[in-house]
């Protein structure tokens, strides 16, 4: 538990007056020092005149800094870093256009409830005609972020602490505005009294005894229970495994928690659109589904199709407002996933002293081992004509790339392939920035994840459209000497739209399904992405067949300190298996 006392606050203020510093202490320096002392992990940004001093204050206080090529990239890097490190990341931007450039990445982080601080300059109140003048508070709130600001030199430490606590304890993305006139003002000699001690760590929510008893009785009565863990249960793996083993439950995750139950014999993998046919069938066969820190939304439950008639549904979450938000539940439990699982296990042992087999049969174990992942599902090979089947490509790369990896996913028609075919070692091996459903975030996601876990090989799955949209950050990856493997599923178009809107003509039975559609707005000439990548200083290979992957094997053996871009010319899949389901929500 991190406790910041009154004396510590005073020390933070006085630290900016240290003798080794020759430049007068300012509020900007005080804010940077305070954030560093509170333990922010890494700062990403594009530095301009408005955020120059506060960024350097963070650096001087020991916080690592990564310069991005675009503020949008910086925001997504910080988002991914926070998700994979468990620490509060920081984005640093210039006022006005710097913040607006970052807003898509901020929106993704806010919708994902990523603990993140966006440290942004703001124009002084008197600069009503400044070119940089925008309503930054309203902009932040419009994408779901919390807007805070440094109001004065006297309140600078308290304002910073409030922003940090909101980010960390409430799991929110906070835009902390630093008006130019306030940040350039002299810092106070000492904090002007009265600020109480601050406990920075949130206290986990323990469920009520009544809720624990009801949930234990539901589990005891069930014959085919399934646990689905989401983002809110990423720290509860041990407790959920123990409870599932005693309850006889199969386990699965939402996409963002992929890897949580890796190496578990009864792990169904990702629940929802990415589920294999076997996994989807077993989830549909459940008579009790419990969502642990999981929204049970249209993606995870396939618009409710994975919940059969008569199946009891339970949702466990730390926020009351989340319970039943996406679908009716039979029981909502307000509580931390780990504490709730531990308490329910204790209660269940009084009802059921010995572990129950239930859904954990030998038959199910054998089927799960063989067919729970798409790698084990037979599919026709669409390769030919200079293009490789994306499923064949993904299977081969899963075998070639080292198992100790951290996989990041951009958005698009392709995304199911790296998400389901590439194994990950645990819940910190998969970074899925999809809450805003924006393409173009993948490369920055991979860089931020790599900075959080430098011990693992970073791997990116992206489409050609999204990769080209964010390609400026390839220079960042080269400059950082990241051995980042970028798998580009290149179909020369925005594949989701091509397959969704291009379904004219006749179906397999010859029935008319509508007129053909002009797709020239979402298709492009083939782009030599490998050549472009080499121009950035990365290694690159064009893949049209399995034989072309020999260059990837050679790169893996050498593991140079630079990215590898795999420009894979993929065959059309006619629209990925999960796409039709996904578009029902559009």
Coordinates of C-alpha atoms in Angstrom, one line a residue:
X1 CA 0.0 0.0 0.0
X2 CA 1.4 3.4 -1.0
X3 CA 0.8 6.1 1.6
X4 CA 1.6 9.7 0.9
X5 CA 1.7 11.7 4.1
X6 CA 1.8 15.5 4.7
X7 CA 5.6 15.4 5.2
X8 CA 6.0 13.4 2.0
X9 CA 3.9 16.0 0.1
X10 CA 6.1 18.8 1.5
X11 CA 9.2 16.8 0.5
X12 CA 7.9 16.5 -3.1
X13 CA 7.4 20.3 -3.3
X14 CA 10.8 21.0 -1.8
X15 CA 12.6 18.6 -4.0
X16 CA 12.2 20.9 -7.0
X17 CA 14.5 23.4 -5.1
X18 CA 17.3 20.9 -4.8
X19 CA 20.8 22.6 -5.0
X20 CA 21.9 20.7 -8.2
X21 CA 19.2 22.5 -10.2
X22 CA 20.1 25.9 -11.6
X23 CA 16.7 26.7 -13.2
X24 CA 14.1 28.1 -10.9
X25 CA 11.5 25.5 -9.8
X26 CA 8.2 25.7 -11.6
X27 CA 4.8 24.1 -11.2
X28 CA 5.5 22.0 -14.4
X29 CA 8.6 20.5 -12.6
X30 CA 6.5 20.0 -9.4
X31 CA 3.8 18.0 -11.3
X32 CA 6.4 15.9 -13.1
X33 CA 8.2 15.1 -9.8
X34 CA 5.0 14.3 -8.0
X35 CA 3.9 11.8 -10.7
X36 CA 7.3 10.2 -10.6
X37 CA 7.2 9.8 -6.8
X38 CA 3.7 8.3 -7.1
X39 CA 5.1 5.6 -9.3
X40 CA 4.0 6.1 -12.9
X41 CA 5.8 3.6 -15.0
X42 CA 6.6 5.1 -18.4
X43 CA 5.8 8.3 -20.4
X44 CA 5.1 8.3 -24.1
X45 CA 4.6 11.4 -26.2
X46 CA 5.4 14.0 -28.8
X47 CA 7.1 17.0 -27.2
X48 CA 6.3 20.6 -28.1
X49 CA 6.7 23.9 -26.4
X50 CA 3.7 23.3 -24.1
X51 CA 4.8 20.0 -22.6
X52 CA 8.6 20.3 -22.9
X53 CA 9.3 21.2 -19.3
X54 CA 6.9 18.7 -17.6
X55 CA 8.1 15.9 -19.8
X56 CA 11.7 16.6 -18.9
X57 CA 10.8 16.8 -15.2
X58 CA 9.5 13.3 -15.5
X59 CA 12.6 12.1 -17.2
X60 CA 14.9 13.8 -14.7
X61 CA 13.0 12.1 -11.9
X62 CA 13.7 8.7 -13.5
X63 CA 10.6 7.9 -15.5
X64 CA 11.6 6.4 -18.9
X65 CA 10.4 8.4 -21.9
X66 CA 9.6 7.1 -25.4
X67 CA 9.2 9.7 -28.2
X68 CA 6.5 8.6 -30.7
X69 CA 6.0 10.0 -34.2
X70 CA 2.4 10.9 -33.6
X71 CA 0.4 11.7 -30.5
X72 CA -2.2 9.0 -31.4
X73 CA 0.6 6.4 -31.4
X74 CA 1.9 7.7 -28.1
X75 CA -1.6 7.4 -26.5
X76 CA -2.0 3.8 -27.7
X77 CA 1.6 2.9 -26.6
X78 CA 0.8 4.2 -23.1
X79 CA -2.5 2.3 -23.1
X80 CA -0.8 -1.0 -24.0
X81 CA 2.0 -0.4 -21.6
X82 CA -0.4 0.1 -18.7
X83 CA -2.4 -3.0 -19.6
X84 CA 0.6 -5.2 -19.8
X85 CA 2.7 -3.8 -16.9
X86 CA 0.0 -3.2 -14.3
X87 CA 1.4 0.3 -13.8
X88 CA -0.1 3.7 -14.6
X89 CA 1.3 5.0 -17.9
X90 CA 1.5 8.6 -19.0
X91 CA 0.9 10.3 -22.3
X92 CA 2.5 13.7 -22.8
X93 CA 1.0 16.1 -25.4
X94 CA 1.1 19.7 -26.5
X95 CA -2.0 21.8 -26.0
X96 CA -4.8 21.9 -28.6
X97 CA -3.7 19.9 -31.7
X98 CA -1.4 17.7 -29.7
X99 CA -4.3 16.5 -27.6
X100 CA -6.7 16.2 -30.5
X101 CA -4.1 14.1 -32.4
X102 CA -4.1 11.7 -29.5
X103 CA -7.9 11.5 -29.0
X104 CA -8.6 8.2 -30.7
X105 CA -6.0 6.4 -28.6
X106 CA -7.4 8.2 -25.5
X107 CA -10.9 7.1 -26.5
X108 CA -9.7 3.4 -26.7
X109 CA -8.0 3.6 -23.3
X110 CA -11.1 5.3 -21.7
X111 CA -13.5 2.8 -23.1
X112 CA -11.2 0.0 -21.9
X113 CA -11.0 1.5 -18.4
X114 CA -7.2 1.6 -18.7
X115 CA -5.5 3.4 -15.7
X116 CA -3.8 6.1 -17.7
X117 CA -2.8 9.8 -17.3
X118 CA -2.8 12.1 -20.3
X119 CA -0.6 14.9 -19.3
X120 CA -1.4 17.8 -21.6
X121 CA -0.6 21.4 -21.8
X122 CA -3.6 23.8 -22.1
X123 CA -3.8 27.4 -23.2
X124 CA -4.0 30.0 -20.4
X125 CA -7.6 31.3 -19.7
X126 CA -6.8 34.7 -21.1
X127 CA -5.6 33.4 -24.5
X128 CA -9.1 33.4 -26.1
X129 CA -7.7 33.9 -29.6
X130 CA -4.9 31.4 -29.4
X131 CA -4.6 29.0 -32.4
X132 CA -4.3 26.2 -29.9
X133 CA -7.5 27.1 -28.0
X134 CA -10.1 24.3 -27.8
X135 CA -12.4 23.0 -25.1
X136 CA -10.0 20.3 -23.8
X137 CA -12.3 19.4 -20.9
X138 CA -15.2 18.7 -23.3
X139 CA -13.0 16.9 -25.7
X140 CA -11.8 14.5 -23.0
X141 CA -15.3 13.9 -21.6
X142 CA -16.6 13.2 -25.1
X143 CA -14.6 10.0 -25.4
X144 CA -15.3 8.8 -21.8
X145 CA -12.1 10.2 -20.2
X146 CA -12.1 12.1 -16.9
X147 CA -11.0 15.7 -17.2
X148 CA -8.9 17.1 -14.4
X149 CA -6.6 20.2 -14.2
X150 CA -3.8 21.9 -12.3
X151 CA -5.7 24.9 -10.9
X152 CA -3.0 26.8 -9.2
X153 CA 0.6 26.5 -7.8
X154 CA -0.9 26.1 -4.3
X155 CA -3.1 23.2 -5.4
X156 CA -0.7 21.5 -7.9
X157 CA 0.3 18.6 -5.7
X158 CA -3.3 17.9 -4.5
X159 CA -4.6 18.2 -8.1
X160 CA -1.9 15.7 -9.3
X161 CA -2.7 13.3 -6.5
X162 CA -6.4 13.5 -7.3
X163 CA -5.7 12.6 -11.0
X164 CA -3.4 9.8 -10.0
X165 CA -5.9 8.3 -7.6
X166 CA -8.7 8.5 -10.1
X167 CA -6.6 6.7 -12.7
X168 CA -5.3 4.0 -10.5
X169 CA -8.1 3.3 -8.0
X170 CA -11.1 3.9 -10.3
X171 CA -9.3 2.4 -13.4
X172 CA -10.0 5.5 -15.5
X173 CA -8.2 7.4 -18.2
X174 CA -7.6 10.9 -16.8
X175 CA -6.7 14.0 -18.9
X176 CA -4.7 16.2 -16.6
X177 CA -4.6 19.8 -18.1
X178 CA -1.7 22.1 -17.3
X179 CA -2.5 25.7 -18.3
X180 CA 0.6 27.4 -19.6
X181 CA 0.5 30.3 -17.1
X182 CA 0.0 27.9 -14.2
X183 CA 2.7 25.5 -15.2
X184 CA 5.3 28.2 -15.7
X185 CA 4.6 29.8 -12.3
X186 CA 7.1 29.3 -9.4
X187 CA 6.3 26.3 -7.3
X188 CA 5.4 27.1 -3.7
X189 CA 8.3 26.7 -1.2
X190 CA 6.3 24.1 0.7
X191 CA 2.8 22.6 0.4
X192 CA 0.4 25.0 2.2
X193 CA -1.0 22.7 4.8
X194 CA -4.0 20.7 5.6
X195 CA -3.8 18.0 2.9
X196 CA -4.6 14.7 4.5
X197 CA -2.7 11.5 4.1
X198 CA -3.5 9.7 0.8
X199 CA -3.8 6.0 0.4
X200 CA -3.1 5.4 -3.3
X201 CA -4.0 1.7 -3.5
X202 CA -7.7 0.9 -3.9
X203 CA -9.1 -1.6 -1.4
X204 CA -10.6 -4.7 -3.1
X205 CA -14.3 -5.1 -2.7
X206 CA -15.3 -8.1 -0.6
X207 CA -18.7 -9.6 -1.7
X208 CA -21.6 -9.9 0.8
X209 CA -22.0 -13.1 2.7
X210 CA -25.5 -13.5 1.2
X211 CA -24.2 -13.2 -2.3
X212 CA -21.5 -15.7 -1.6
X213 CA -24.0 -18.2 -0.3
X214 CA -26.3 -17.8 -3.3
X215 CA -23.5 -18.2 -5.8
X216 CA -22.2 -21.3 -4.0
X217 CA -25.6 -22.9 -4.0
X218 CA -26.0 -22.2 -7.7
X219 CA -22.7 -23.8 -8.5
X220 CA -23.5 -26.7 -6.3
X221 CA -26.8 -27.3 -8.1
X222 CA -25.3 -26.9 -11.6
X223 CA -24.2 -29.9 -13.7
X224 CA -22.5 -28.1 -16.5
X225 CA -21.0 -24.9 -15.1
X226 CA -18.8 -22.6 -17.3
X227 CA -16.6 -19.7 -16.0
X228 CA -15.9 -16.8 -18.3
X229 CA -13.2 -14.4 -17.0
X230 CA -12.8 -10.9 -18.4
X231 CA -10.5 -8.0 -17.9
X232 CA -11.6 -7.5 -14.3
X233 CA -10.4 -11.1 -13.4
X234 CA -6.9 -10.9 -14.9
X235 CA -5.5 -10.9 -11.4
X236 CA -7.7 -13.7 -10.1
X237 CA -6.4 -16.6 -12.2
X238 CA -5.2 -18.7 -9.2
X239 CA -8.5 -18.3 -7.3
X240 CA -10.6 -19.0 -10.3
X241 CA -8.6 -22.1 -11.2
X242 CA -9.1 -23.5 -7.7
X243 CA -12.8 -22.8 -7.6
X244 CA -13.4 -24.2 -11.1
X245 CA -11.5 -27.4 -10.2
X246 CA -13.7 -28.0 -7.2
X247 CA -16.9 -27.0 -9.0
X248 CA -16.3 -29.1 -12.0
X249 CA -16.5 -26.1 -14.3
X250 CA -15.0 -25.5 -17.7
X251 CA -13.2 -22.1 -18.1
X252 CA -13.0 -19.5 -20.8
X253 CA -12.1 -15.9 -21.2
X254 CA -13.2 -12.8 -23.1
X255 CA -10.7 -11.7 -25.7
X256 CA -9.0 -9.1 -23.5
X257 CA -8.2 -11.8 -20.9
X258 CA -6.9 -14.4 -23.4
X259 CA -4.2 -16.5 -21.8
X260 CA -5.4 -16.4 -18.2
X261 CA -6.1 -20.2 -18.2
X262 CA -3.2 -21.2 -20.5
X263 CA -2.2 -24.9 -19.9
X264 CA -5.4 -25.6 -18.0
X265 CA -6.8 -28.9 -19.2
X266 CA -10.4 -27.7 -19.3
X267 CA -9.7 -24.3 -21.0
X268 CA -12.1 -23.5 -23.8
X269 CA -10.1 -20.4 -24.9
X270 CA -11.8 -17.2 -26.0
X271 CA -15.5 -17.2 -25.6
X272 CA -17.5 -15.5 -28.3
X273 CA -16.9 -14.9 -32.0
X274 CA -13.4 -16.3 -31.9
X275 CA -14.6 -19.6 -30.2
X276 CA -13.9 -22.8 -32.1
X277 CA -17.0 -24.9 -32.9
X278 CA -16.2 -27.3 -30.0
X279 CA -15.8 -24.5 -27.5
X280 CA -18.9 -22.7 -28.7
X281 CA -20.9 -25.9 -28.4
X282 CA -19.7 -26.6 -24.8
X283 CA -20.5 -23.1 -23.7
X284 CA -24.0 -23.4 -25.2
X285 CA -24.3 -26.7 -23.3
X286 CA -23.8 -25.0 -20.0
X287 CA -26.6 -24.8 -17.4
X288 CA -24.7 -22.1 -15.5
X289 CA -22.5 -19.4 -16.9
X290 CA -20.6 -17.1 -14.5
X291 CA -18.9 -13.9 -15.9
X292 CA -16.0 -12.9 -13.6
X293 CA -15.1 -9.3 -14.2
X294 CA -16.6 -9.8 -17.7
X295 CA -19.2 -7.7 -19.4
X296 CA -20.9 -10.7 -21.1
X297 CA -21.5 -8.4 -24.0
X298 CA -22.4 -9.2 -27.6
X299 CA -18.8 -10.1 -28.5
X300 CA -18.2 -12.5 -25.7
X301 CA -21.7 -14.1 -25.8
X302 CA -22.3 -13.9 -29.6
X303 CA -25.3 -11.6 -29.1
X304 CA -26.6 -14.0 -26.5
X305 CA -26.5 -17.1 -28.8
X306 CA -24.0 -18.8 -26.5
X307 CA -26.6 -18.7 -23.7
X308 CA -29.1 -21.5 -24.0
X309 CA -32.7 -21.4 -22.8
X310 CA -32.8 -22.3 -19.1
X311 CA -29.1 -21.4 -18.5
X312 CA -28.6 -19.5 -15.3
X313 CA -26.4 -16.4 -15.7
X314 CA -24.3 -14.8 -12.9
X315 CA -22.1 -11.7 -13.2
X316 CA -19.4 -10.8 -10.7
X317 CA -18.0 -7.2 -10.9
X318 CA -16.7 -4.5 -8.7
X319 CA -19.2 -2.0 -10.1
X320 CA -22.9 -2.3 -9.4
X321 CA -23.7 -0.5 -12.7
X322 CA -22.0 -3.2 -14.7
X323 CA -24.2 -5.9 -13.4
X324 CA -26.8 -6.8 -16.0
X325 CA -25.8 -3.9 -18.2
X326 CA -25.6 -6.0 -21.4
X327 CA -28.1 -8.8 -20.6
X328 CA -30.3 -10.0 -17.8
X329 CA -28.6 -11.9 -15.1
X330 CA -30.0 -14.3 -12.5
X331 CA -27.5 -13.1 -9.9
X332 CA -25.3 -10.1 -9.7
X333 CA -22.5 -10.0 -7.2
X334 CA -20.6 -6.9 -6.3
X335 CA -17.1 -8.0 -5.5
X336 CA -13.5 -8.4 -6.5
X337 CA -13.1 -11.5 -8.7
X338 CA -10.3 -13.0 -6.6
X339 CA -11.9 -12.4 -3.2
X340 CA -15.3 -13.6 -4.5
X341 CA -13.8 -16.8 -5.9
X342 CA -11.9 -17.5 -2.7
X343 CA -15.0 -16.9 -0.5
X344 CA -17.3 -19.0 -2.7
X345 CA -14.8 -21.8 -2.7
X346 CA -14.9 -21.9 1.1
X347 CA -18.7 -21.9 1.1
X348 CA -18.9 -24.5 -1.6
X349 CA -16.7 -26.9 0.4
X350 CA -19.3 -26.9 3.2
X351 CA -21.9 -28.0 0.6
X352 CA -19.7 -30.2 -1.4
X353 CA -16.6 -31.3 0.5
X354 CA -15.0 -33.1 -2.4
X355 CA -14.3 -31.8 -5.9
X356 CA -17.1 -32.6 -8.4
X357 CA -16.4 -33.9 -11.9
X358 CA -19.5 -32.5 -13.5
X359 CA -18.5 -30.8 -16.8
X360 CA -14.9 -32.0 -16.4
X361 CA -15.3 -35.4 -18.0
X362 CA -12.6 -37.4 -19.6
X363 CA -14.4 -37.1 -22.9
X364 CA -14.5 -33.4 -22.7
X365 CA -10.9 -33.2 -21.7
X366 CA -9.8 -35.2 -24.8
X367 CA -12.0 -33.1 -27.1
X368 CA -10.7 -29.8 -25.6
X369 CA -7.1 -30.9 -26.0
X370 CA -7.8 -31.8 -29.7
X371 CA -10.3 -29.2 -30.9
X372 CA -10.7 -26.2 -28.6
X373 CA -8.2 -24.2 -30.7
X374 CA -8.7 -23.4 -34.3
X375 CA -5.2 -24.9 -35.0
X376 CA -6.8 -28.3 -34.5
X377 CA -9.8 -27.7 -36.7
X378 CA -9.5 -28.9 -40.3
X379 CA -10.2 -26.2 -42.9
X380 CA -9.7 -26.2 -46.7
X381 CA -6.5 -24.6 -48.0
X382 CA -7.4 -21.6 -50.1
X383 CA -3.7 -20.9 -51.1
X384 CA -2.9 -20.4 -54.7
X385 CA -2.4 -17.8 -57.4
X386 CA 0.4 -16.1 -55.4
X387 CA -1.7 -15.8 -52.2
X388 CA -1.5 -17.8 -49.0
X389 CA -4.5 -19.0 -46.9
X390 CA -4.5 -16.8 -43.7
X391 CA -5.2 -19.9 -41.6
X392 CA -2.3 -21.8 -43.0
X393 CA -0.1 -18.7 -42.5
X394 CA -1.1 -18.4 -38.9
X395 CA -0.6 -22.1 -38.1
X396 CA 2.8 -22.1 -39.6
X397 CA 3.9 -18.9 -37.8
X398 CA 2.5 -20.2 -34.5
X399 CA 5.0 -23.1 -34.9
X400 CA 7.9 -20.9 -36.0
X401 CA 7.8 -18.1 -33.5
X402 CA 9.1 -18.6 -30.0
X403 CA 6.4 -19.5 -27.4
X404 CA 7.5 -16.8 -25.0
X405 CA 5.7 -14.0 -26.9
X406 CA 3.4 -11.0 -26.4
X407 CA 0.9 -10.8 -29.2
X408 CA -0.9 -7.5 -30.1
X409 CA -3.8 -7.2 -32.5
X410 CA -5.0 -4.5 -34.8
X411 CA -8.7 -4.4 -35.9
X412 CA -10.1 -5.8 -39.2
X413 CA -11.4 -8.8 -41.0
X414 CA -8.1 -10.6 -40.4
X415 CA -8.0 -10.2 -36.6
X416 CA -9.4 -13.6 -35.7
X417 CA -6.4 -15.4 -37.2
X418 CA -3.6 -14.1 -34.9
X419 CA -6.1 -14.0 -32.0
X420 CA -6.9 -17.6 -32.2
X421 CA -4.0 -19.3 -33.9
X422 CA -1.1 -17.7 -32.1
X423 CA -0.7 -19.2 -28.6
X424 CA 0.2 -16.9 -25.7
X425 CA 1.9 -17.9 -22.4
X426 CA -0.5 -16.1 -20.1
X427 CA -2.8 -13.1 -19.7
X428 CA 0.2 -10.8 -20.1
X429 CA 1.0 -12.3 -23.5
X430 CA -2.0 -10.8 -25.4
X431 CA -2.9 -7.1 -25.9
X432 CA -6.2 -6.4 -27.5
X433 CA -7.0 -2.7 -28.0
X434 CA -10.5 -3.1 -29.6
X435 CA -12.9 -1.2 -27.4
X436 CA -13.2 1.7 -29.8
X437 CA -13.0 -0.7 -32.8
X438 CA -10.5 1.6 -34.6
X439 CA -8.1 0.2 -37.1
X440 CA -4.6 1.6 -37.1
X441 CA -3.8 1.1 -33.4
X442 CA -2.0 -2.2 -33.7
X443 CA 1.6 -1.1 -34.3
X444 CA 1.6 1.3 -31.4
X445 CA -0.1 -1.3 -29.3
X446 CA 2.8 -3.7 -30.0
X447 CA 5.4 -1.1 -29.2
X448 CA 3.8 -0.2 -25.8
X449 CA 3.4 -3.9 -24.9
X450 CA 7.0 -4.5 -25.8
X451 CA 8.1 -1.8 -23.5
X452 CA 6.1 -3.3 -20.7
X453 CA 7.5 -6.9 -21.3
X454 CA 11.0 -6.6 -22.8
X455 CA 11.6 -10.2 -21.9
X456 CA 9.2 -11.5 -24.5
X457 CA 9.2 -11.5 -28.3
X458 CA 6.6 -8.8 -29.4
X459 CA 4.3 -10.0 -32.3
X460 CA 1.8 -7.9 -34.2
X461 CA -1.1 -9.1 -36.2
X462 CA -2.4 -6.3 -38.5
X463 CA -4.2 -5.8 -41.8
X464 CA -2.7 -3.8 -44.6
X465 CA -5.1 -0.9 -44.1
X466 CA -4.5 -0.6 -40.4
X467 CA -0.7 -1.0 -40.7
X468 CA -0.4 1.7 -43.3
X469 CA -2.6 4.0 -41.2
X470 CA -0.1 3.8 -38.3
X471 CA 3.1 3.1 -40.2
X472 CA 4.9 6.2 -38.9
X473 CA 5.5 4.4 -35.7
X474 CA 7.6 1.7 -37.5
X475 CA 10.4 4.3 -37.3
X476 CA 9.9 4.3 -33.5
X477 CA 10.2 0.5 -33.4
X478 CA 13.4 0.7 -35.5
X479 CA 14.8 3.4 -33.3
X480 CA 14.1 1.4 -30.1
X481 CA 15.8 -1.6 -31.7
X482 CA 12.7 -3.8 -31.0
X483 CA 12.8 -7.3 -32.4
X484 CA 9.1 -6.9 -33.3
X485 CA 7.5 -9.4 -35.7
X486 CA 4.8 -7.6 -37.7
X487 CA 2.5 -10.1 -39.5
X488 CA 0.6 -8.1 -42.2
X489 CA -2.5 -9.9 -43.5
X490 CA -2.4 -8.1 -46.8
X491 CA -5.6 -8.4 -48.9
X492 CA -5.2 -5.0 -50.6
X493 CA -8.4 -3.5 -49.1
X494 CA -10.5 -2.9 -46.0
X495 CA -11.5 -6.5 -45.8
X496 CA -14.3 -6.2 -43.3
X497 CA -16.1 -3.8 -45.6
X498 CA -15.3 -5.7 -48.7
X499 CA -16.8 -8.9 -47.3
X500 CA -19.7 -7.2 -45.5
X501 CA -20.9 -5.0 -48.4
X502 CA -19.7 -7.2 -51.3
X503 CA -22.0 -10.1 -50.7
X504 CA -24.1 -9.5 -53.8
X505 CA -24.9 -12.2 -56.4
X506 CA -26.2 -15.7 -55.4
X507 CA -25.6 -18.0 -52.5
X508 CA -24.5 -21.6 -52.6
X509 CA -28.1 -22.7 -53.5
X510 CA -28.3 -20.2 -56.3
X511 CA -30.7 -17.8 -54.5
X512 CA -30.4 -14.1 -55.2
X513 CA -28.8 -12.3 -52.3
X514 CA -28.8 -8.8 -53.8
X515 CA -27.0 -6.8 -56.4
X516 CA -23.2 -6.6 -56.7
X517 CA -21.8 -3.6 -55.0
X518 CA -19.1 -1.1 -56.2
X519 CA -16.2 -1.8 -53.8
X520 CA -13.7 0.7 -55.3
X521 CA -13.9 2.8 -52.2
X522 CA -12.5 0.1 -50.0
X523 CA -10.1 -1.7 -52.3
X524 CA -6.6 -0.6 -53.4
X525 CA -3.8 -1.5 -55.7
X526 CA -1.4 -4.1 -54.2
X527 CA 1.2 -2.3 -52.0
X528 CA 4.7 -3.5 -51.5
X529 CA 4.7 -3.2 -47.8
X530 CA 7.9 -5.1 -47.5
X531 CA 9.7 -2.4 -49.6
X532 CA 8.3 0.4 -47.5
X533 CA 9.3 -1.4 -44.3
X534 CA 12.9 -1.7 -45.5
X535 CA 12.9 2.0 -46.1
X536 CA 12.2 2.5 -42.4
X537 CA 15.2 0.3 -41.5
X538 CA 13.3 -2.9 -40.7
X539 CA 13.8 -6.3 -42.1
X540 CA 11.0 -7.5 -44.4
X541 CA 9.9 -10.5 -46.4
X542 CA 7.0 -11.0 -48.8
X543 CA 5.1 -14.2 -48.3
X544 CA 2.9 -15.8 -50.9
X545 CA 3.4 -19.5 -49.9
X546 CA 4.6 -21.6 -47.0
X547 CA 8.0 -21.9 -48.8
X548 CA 8.5 -18.1 -48.3
X549 CA 8.5 -18.5 -44.6
X550 CA 12.0 -19.9 -44.6
X551 CA 13.2 -16.3 -44.3
X552 CA 11.2 -15.9 -41.1
X553 CA 12.8 -19.0 -39.7
X554 CA 16.2 -17.6 -40.4
X555 CA 15.3 -14.2 -38.8
X556 CA 14.0 -16.0 -35.6
X557 CA 17.3 -17.9 -35.4
X558 CA 19.3 -14.7 -35.6
X559 CA 16.9 -12.5 -33.7
X560 CA 18.4 -9.1 -34.7
X561 CA 17.7 -5.9 -32.8
X562 CA 15.2 -4.6 -35.4
X563 CA 11.7 -5.3 -36.6
X564 CA 10.7 -7.9 -39.1
X565 CA 7.7 -7.1 -41.3
X566 CA 6.0 -10.0 -43.0
X567 CA 4.0 -8.8 -46.0
X568 CA 1.7 -11.8 -46.4
X569 CA -0.4 -11.7 -49.5
X570 CA -3.4 -13.6 -48.3
X571 CA -6.2 -15.4 -50.2
X572 CA -9.7 -14.2 -49.7
X573 CA -11.6 -16.1 -46.9
X574 CA -14.9 -14.8 -48.2
X575 CA -15.3 -13.0 -44.9
X576 CA -13.9 -14.3 -41.6
X577 CA -16.0 -16.7 -39.6
X578 CA -16.6 -14.2 -36.9
X579 CA -17.4 -11.2 -39.1
X580 CA -21.0 -11.8 -39.9
X581 CA -21.7 -12.2 -36.2
X582 CA -19.8 -9.0 -35.4
X583 CA -21.6 -6.9 -38.0
X584 CA -24.9 -7.6 -36.3
X585 CA -23.9 -5.1 -33.7
X586 CA -23.2 -2.3 -36.3

